[in-house]
mmCIF file of C-alpha atoms and ligand atoms in Angstrom:
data_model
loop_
_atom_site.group_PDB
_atom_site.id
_atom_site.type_symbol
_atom_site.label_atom_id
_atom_site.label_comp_id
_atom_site.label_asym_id
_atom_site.label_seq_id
_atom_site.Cartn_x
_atom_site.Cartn_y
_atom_site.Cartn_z
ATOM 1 C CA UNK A 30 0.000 0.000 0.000
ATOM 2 C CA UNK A 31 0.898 3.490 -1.083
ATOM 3 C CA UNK A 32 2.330 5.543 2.433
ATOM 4 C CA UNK A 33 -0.470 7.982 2.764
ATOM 5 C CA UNK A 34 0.313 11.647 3.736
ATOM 6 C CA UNK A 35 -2.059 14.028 4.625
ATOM 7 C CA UNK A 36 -1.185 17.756 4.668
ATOM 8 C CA UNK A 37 -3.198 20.487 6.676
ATOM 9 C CA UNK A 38 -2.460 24.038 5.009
ATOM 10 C CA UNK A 39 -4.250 26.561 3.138
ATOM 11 C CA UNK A 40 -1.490 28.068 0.952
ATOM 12 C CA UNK A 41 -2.959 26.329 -2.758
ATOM 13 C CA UNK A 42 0.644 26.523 -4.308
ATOM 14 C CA UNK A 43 2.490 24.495 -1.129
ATOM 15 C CA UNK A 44 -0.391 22.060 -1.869
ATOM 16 C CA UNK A 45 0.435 21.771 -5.258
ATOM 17 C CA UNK A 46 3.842 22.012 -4.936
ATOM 18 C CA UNK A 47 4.025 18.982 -2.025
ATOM 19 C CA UNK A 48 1.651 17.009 -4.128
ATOM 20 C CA UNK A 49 3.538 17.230 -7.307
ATOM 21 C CA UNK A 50 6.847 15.767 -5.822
ATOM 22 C CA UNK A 51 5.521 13.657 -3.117
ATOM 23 C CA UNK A 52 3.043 12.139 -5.926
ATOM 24 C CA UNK A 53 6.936 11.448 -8.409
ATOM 25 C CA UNK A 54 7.889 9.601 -5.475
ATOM 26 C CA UNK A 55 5.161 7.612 -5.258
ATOM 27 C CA UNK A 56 3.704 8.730 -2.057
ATOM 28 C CA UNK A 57 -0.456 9.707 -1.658
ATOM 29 C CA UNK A 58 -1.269 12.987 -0.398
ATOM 30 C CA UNK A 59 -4.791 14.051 0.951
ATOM 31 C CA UNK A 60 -4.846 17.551 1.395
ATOM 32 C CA UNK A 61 -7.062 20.317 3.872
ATOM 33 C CA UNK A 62 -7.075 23.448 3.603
ATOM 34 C CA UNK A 63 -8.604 23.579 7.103
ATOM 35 C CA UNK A 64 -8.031 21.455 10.344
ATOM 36 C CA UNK A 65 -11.038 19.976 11.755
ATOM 37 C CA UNK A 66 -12.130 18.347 7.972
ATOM 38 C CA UNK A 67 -8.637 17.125 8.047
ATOM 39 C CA UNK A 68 -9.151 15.962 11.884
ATOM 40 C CA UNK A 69 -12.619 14.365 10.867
ATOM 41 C CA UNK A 70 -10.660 13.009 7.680
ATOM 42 C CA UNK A 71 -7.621 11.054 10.099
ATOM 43 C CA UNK A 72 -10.327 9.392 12.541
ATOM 44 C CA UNK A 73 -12.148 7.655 9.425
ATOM 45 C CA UNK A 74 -9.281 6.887 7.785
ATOM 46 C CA UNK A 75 -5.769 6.063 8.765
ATOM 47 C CA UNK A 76 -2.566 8.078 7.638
ATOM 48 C CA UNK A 77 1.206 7.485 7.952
ATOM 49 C CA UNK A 78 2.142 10.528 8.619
ATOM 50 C CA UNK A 79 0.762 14.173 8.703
ATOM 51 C CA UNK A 80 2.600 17.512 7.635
ATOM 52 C CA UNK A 81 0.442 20.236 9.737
ATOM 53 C CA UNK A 82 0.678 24.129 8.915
ATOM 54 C CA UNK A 83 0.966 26.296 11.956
ATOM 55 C CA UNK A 84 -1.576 29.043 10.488
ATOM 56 C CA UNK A 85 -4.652 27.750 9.363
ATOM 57 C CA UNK A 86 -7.988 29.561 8.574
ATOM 58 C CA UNK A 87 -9.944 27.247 11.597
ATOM 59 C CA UNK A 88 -7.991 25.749 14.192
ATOM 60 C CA UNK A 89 -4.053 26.512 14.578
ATOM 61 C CA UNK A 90 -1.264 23.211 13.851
ATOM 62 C CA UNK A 91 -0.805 23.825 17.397
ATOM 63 C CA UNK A 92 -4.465 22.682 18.615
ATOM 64 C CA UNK A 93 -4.372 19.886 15.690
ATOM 65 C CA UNK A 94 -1.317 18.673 17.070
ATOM 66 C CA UNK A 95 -3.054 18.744 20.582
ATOM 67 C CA UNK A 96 -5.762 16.956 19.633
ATOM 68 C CA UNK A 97 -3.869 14.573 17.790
ATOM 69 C CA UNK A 98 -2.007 13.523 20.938
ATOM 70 C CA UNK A 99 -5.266 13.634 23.153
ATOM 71 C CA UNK A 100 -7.124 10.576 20.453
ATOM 72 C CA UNK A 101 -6.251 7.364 20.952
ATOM 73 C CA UNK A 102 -6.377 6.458 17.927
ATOM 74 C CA UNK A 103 -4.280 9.431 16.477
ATOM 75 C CA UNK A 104 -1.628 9.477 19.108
ATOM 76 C CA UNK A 105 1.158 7.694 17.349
ATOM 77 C CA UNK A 106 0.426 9.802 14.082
ATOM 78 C CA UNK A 107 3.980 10.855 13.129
ATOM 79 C CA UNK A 108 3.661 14.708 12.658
ATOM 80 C CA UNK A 109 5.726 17.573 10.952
ATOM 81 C CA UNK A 110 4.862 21.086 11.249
ATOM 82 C CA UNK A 111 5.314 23.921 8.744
ATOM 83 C CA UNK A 112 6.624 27.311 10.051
ATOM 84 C CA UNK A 113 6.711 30.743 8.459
ATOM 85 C CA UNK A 114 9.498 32.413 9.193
ATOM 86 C CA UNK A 115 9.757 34.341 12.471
ATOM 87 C CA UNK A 116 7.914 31.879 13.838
ATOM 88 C CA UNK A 117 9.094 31.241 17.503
ATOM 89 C CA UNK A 118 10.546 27.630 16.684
ATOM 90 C CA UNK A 119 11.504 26.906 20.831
ATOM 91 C CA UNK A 120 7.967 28.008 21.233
ATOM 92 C CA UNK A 121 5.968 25.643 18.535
ATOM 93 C CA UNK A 122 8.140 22.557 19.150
ATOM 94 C CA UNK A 123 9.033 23.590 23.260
ATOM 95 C CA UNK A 124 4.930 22.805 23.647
ATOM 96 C CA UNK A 125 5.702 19.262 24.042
ATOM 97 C CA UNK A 126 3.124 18.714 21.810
ATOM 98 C CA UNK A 127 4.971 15.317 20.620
ATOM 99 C CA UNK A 128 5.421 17.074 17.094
ATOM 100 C CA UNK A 129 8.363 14.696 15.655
ATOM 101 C CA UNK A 130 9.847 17.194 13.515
ATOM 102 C CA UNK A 131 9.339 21.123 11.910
ATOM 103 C CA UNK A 132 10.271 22.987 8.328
ATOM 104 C CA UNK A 133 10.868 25.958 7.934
ATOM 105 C CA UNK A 134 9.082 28.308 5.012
ATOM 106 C CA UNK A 135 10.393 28.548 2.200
ATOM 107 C CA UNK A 136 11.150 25.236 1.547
ATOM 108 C CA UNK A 137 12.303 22.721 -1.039
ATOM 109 C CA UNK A 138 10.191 19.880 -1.636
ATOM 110 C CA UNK A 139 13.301 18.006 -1.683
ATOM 111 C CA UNK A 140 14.164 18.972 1.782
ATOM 112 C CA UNK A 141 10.295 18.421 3.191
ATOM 113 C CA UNK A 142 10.766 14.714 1.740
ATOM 114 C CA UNK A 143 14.058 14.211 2.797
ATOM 115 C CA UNK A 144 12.199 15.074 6.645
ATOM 116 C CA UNK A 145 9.314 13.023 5.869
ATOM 117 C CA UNK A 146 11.198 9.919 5.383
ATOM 118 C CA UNK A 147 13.515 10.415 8.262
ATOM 119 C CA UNK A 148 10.407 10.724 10.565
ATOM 120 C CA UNK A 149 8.936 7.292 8.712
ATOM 121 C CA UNK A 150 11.927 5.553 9.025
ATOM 122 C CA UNK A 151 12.565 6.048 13.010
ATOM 123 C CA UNK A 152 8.858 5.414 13.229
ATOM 124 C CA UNK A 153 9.434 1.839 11.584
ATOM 125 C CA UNK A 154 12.754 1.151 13.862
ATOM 126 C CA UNK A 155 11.190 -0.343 17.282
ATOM 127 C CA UNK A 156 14.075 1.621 19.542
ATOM 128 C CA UNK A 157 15.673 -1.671 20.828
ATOM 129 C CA UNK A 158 17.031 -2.769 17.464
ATOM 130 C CA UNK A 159 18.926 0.557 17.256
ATOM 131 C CA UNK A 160 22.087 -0.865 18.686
ATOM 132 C CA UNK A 161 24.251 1.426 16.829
ATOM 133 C CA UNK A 162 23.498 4.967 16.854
ATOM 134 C CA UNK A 163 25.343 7.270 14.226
ATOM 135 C CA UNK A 164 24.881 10.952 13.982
ATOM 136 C CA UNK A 165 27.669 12.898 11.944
ATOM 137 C CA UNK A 166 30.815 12.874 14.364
ATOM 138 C CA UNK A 167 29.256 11.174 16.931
ATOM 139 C CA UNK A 168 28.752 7.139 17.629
ATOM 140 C CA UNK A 169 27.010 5.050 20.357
ATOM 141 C CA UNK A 170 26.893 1.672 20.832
ATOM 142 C CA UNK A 171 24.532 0.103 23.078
ATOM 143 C CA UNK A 172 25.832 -3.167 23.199
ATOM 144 C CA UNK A 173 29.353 -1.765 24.862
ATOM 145 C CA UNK A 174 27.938 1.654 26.025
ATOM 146 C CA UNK A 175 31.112 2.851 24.077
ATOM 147 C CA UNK A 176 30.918 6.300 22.973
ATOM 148 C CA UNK A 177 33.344 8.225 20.516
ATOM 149 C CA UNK A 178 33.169 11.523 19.248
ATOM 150 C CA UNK A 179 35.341 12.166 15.825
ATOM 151 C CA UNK A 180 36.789 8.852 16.140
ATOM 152 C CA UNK A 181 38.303 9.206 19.535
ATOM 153 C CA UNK A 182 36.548 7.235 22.461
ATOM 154 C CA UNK A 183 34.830 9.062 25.515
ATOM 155 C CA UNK A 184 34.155 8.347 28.951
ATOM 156 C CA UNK A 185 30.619 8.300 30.403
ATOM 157 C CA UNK A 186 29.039 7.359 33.488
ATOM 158 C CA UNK A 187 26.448 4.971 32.885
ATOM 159 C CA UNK A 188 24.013 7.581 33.799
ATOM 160 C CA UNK A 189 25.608 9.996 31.281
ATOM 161 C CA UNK A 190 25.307 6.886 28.232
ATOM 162 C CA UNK A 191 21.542 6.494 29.214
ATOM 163 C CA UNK A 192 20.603 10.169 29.027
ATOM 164 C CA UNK A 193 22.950 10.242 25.959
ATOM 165 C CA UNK A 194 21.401 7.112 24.711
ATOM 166 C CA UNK A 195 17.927 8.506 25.530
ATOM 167 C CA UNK A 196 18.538 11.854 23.829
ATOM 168 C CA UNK A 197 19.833 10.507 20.502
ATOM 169 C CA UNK A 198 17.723 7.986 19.781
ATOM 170 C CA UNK A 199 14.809 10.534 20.294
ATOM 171 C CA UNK A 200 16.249 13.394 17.938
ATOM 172 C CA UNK A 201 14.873 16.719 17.353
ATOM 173 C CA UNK A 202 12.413 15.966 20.571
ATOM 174 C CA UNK A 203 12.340 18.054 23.341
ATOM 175 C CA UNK A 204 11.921 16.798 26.856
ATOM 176 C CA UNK A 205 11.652 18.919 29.721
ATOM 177 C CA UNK A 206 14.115 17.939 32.781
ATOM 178 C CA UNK A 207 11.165 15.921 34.516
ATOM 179 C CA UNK A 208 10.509 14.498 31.394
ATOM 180 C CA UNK A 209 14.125 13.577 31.470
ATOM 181 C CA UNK A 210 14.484 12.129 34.998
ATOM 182 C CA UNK A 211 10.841 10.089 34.445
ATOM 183 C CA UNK A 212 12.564 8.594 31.211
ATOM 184 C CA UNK A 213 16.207 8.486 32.055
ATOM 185 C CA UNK A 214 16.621 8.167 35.652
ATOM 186 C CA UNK A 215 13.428 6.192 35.916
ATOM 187 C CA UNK A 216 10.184 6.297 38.962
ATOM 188 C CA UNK A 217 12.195 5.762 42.079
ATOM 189 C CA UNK A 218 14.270 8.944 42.045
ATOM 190 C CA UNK A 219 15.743 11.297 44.579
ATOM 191 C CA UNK A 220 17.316 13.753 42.505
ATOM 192 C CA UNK A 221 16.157 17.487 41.066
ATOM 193 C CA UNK A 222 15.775 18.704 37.720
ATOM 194 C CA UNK A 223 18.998 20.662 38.716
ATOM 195 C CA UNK A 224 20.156 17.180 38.740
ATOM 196 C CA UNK A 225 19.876 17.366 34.395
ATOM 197 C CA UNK A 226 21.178 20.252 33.890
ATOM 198 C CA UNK A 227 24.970 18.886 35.683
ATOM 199 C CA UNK A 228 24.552 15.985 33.811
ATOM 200 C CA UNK A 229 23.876 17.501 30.461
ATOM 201 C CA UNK A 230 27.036 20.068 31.003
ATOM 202 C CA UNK A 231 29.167 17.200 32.154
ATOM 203 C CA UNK A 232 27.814 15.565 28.352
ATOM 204 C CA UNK A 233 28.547 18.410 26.759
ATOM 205 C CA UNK A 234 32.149 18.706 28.011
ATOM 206 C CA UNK A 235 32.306 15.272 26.780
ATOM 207 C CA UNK A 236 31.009 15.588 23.570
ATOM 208 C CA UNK A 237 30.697 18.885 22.234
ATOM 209 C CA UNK A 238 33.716 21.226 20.113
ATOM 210 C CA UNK A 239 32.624 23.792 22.346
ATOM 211 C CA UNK A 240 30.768 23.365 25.257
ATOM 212 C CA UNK A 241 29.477 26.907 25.031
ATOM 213 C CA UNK A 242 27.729 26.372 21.426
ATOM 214 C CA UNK A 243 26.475 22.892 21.126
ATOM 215 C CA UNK A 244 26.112 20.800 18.245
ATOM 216 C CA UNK A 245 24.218 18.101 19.661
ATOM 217 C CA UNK A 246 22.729 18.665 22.684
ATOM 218 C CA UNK A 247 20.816 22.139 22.750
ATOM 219 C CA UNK A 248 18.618 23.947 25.677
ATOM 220 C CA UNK A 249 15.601 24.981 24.459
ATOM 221 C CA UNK A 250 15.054 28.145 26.415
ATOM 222 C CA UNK A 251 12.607 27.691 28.506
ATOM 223 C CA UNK A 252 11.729 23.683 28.549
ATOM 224 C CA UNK A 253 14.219 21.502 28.342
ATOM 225 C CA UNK A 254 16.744 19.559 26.293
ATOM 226 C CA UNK A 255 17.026 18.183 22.595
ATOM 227 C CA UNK A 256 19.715 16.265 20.803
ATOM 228 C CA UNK A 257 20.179 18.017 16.644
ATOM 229 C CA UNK A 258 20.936 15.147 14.526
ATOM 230 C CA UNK A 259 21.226 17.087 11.554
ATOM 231 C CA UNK A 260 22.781 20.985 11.550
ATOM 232 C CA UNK A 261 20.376 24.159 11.420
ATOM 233 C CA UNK A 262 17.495 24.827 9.130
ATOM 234 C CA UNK A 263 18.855 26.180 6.471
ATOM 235 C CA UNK A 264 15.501 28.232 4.632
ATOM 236 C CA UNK A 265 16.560 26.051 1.667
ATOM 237 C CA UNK A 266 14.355 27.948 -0.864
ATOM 238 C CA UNK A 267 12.322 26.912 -4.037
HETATM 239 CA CA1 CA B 309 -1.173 29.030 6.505
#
């Protein structure tokens, strides 16, 4: 069966443009102009994925993402959103809303595809088979907890590997620190959300060029932590 795509957004020539390529590649859009057909649409019928624009004539990507995450049903939908520029990025992904990944406008439909099968393949990879983890300089293997960065071996505490571990194989996510210590450190904690924050400096000392301006593991002002798998948005452009 074809993957089936539906995209939420009311701009007629992104429409066209998305369902041009993605249609080459042999993937089936469904397109809405507005949310709540769209959200009507995804109950009914089942998609692989949805691309979601933030500004929509009914009911903001936001609130669709939201409601998304609060159906049953829906809750595993993999979803991308699209972002004008100027757009407070920390603030549309930093909602936790369990969006898996973001583009910004303009884009190429090159680059949207490129995003949507990244997001479909980690979706298909249960996390346990993910023994190696590879992300440009960076390597972790879960079978030795051995860690190097550009080919020279770190040290981590095990606690470090798992948060490490945790982060990477999550990319582009943001968790907050209790999110973090739920997921990392596990139920039957005594330790703060300060308790994160050393950790993720002690990381980043680790494995970062420069601790001051990381590469891979970023504060998102305001929530939490994510690990970048890939560099910056660049606007990319049509
Ligand atoms: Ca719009």
């Amino acid at each position: 069966m074809k993957t089936q795509i539906v995209l939420i957004e009311d701009e007629r020539d992104i429409v066209e443009l998305v369902r041009y390529n993605f249609g080459k590649e042999g993937l089936e859009v469904k397109s809405f102009e507005r949310a709540l057909p769209a959200l009507d649409h995804l109950r009914v019928h089942p998609a692989d994925l949805a691309i979601v624009d933030i500004l929509l004539p009914d009911v903001d990507g936001l609130e669709v993402c939201r409601r998304l995450r609060a159906d049953e049903r829906l809750r595993q939908l993999p979803v991308i959103f699209l972002t004008a520029k100027g757009e407070e990025v920390d603030r549309i992904i930093g909602l936790e809303l369990g969006a898996d990944d973001y583009v910004v406008k303009p884009f190429s439909p090159r680059e949207l595809l490129a995003r949507v099968r990244a997001v479909l393949r980690r979706k298909e990879l249960p996390p346990a088979r993910k023994e190696v983890i590879e992300v440009r300089d960076l390597r972790l293997d879960s079978r030795t907890h051995e860690v190097a960065v550009r080919g020279r071996p770190v040290e981590l505490s095990s606690l470090e590997f798992k948060l490490l571990h945790f982060l990477a194989s999550n990319p582009r996510r943001v968790y907050s620190r209790e999110q973090l210590l739920d997921e990392v450190w596990g139920r039957d904690r005594f330790v703060t959300p300060r308790t994160v924050d050393v950790h993720i400096r002690r990381l980043r000392e680790k494995i970062e060029l420069r601790s001051e301006e990381p590469e891979y593991l970023q504060t998102v002002r305001g929530t939490g932590y994510r690990f970048v798998d890939h560099p910056a948005d660049s606007g990319g452009g049509l």
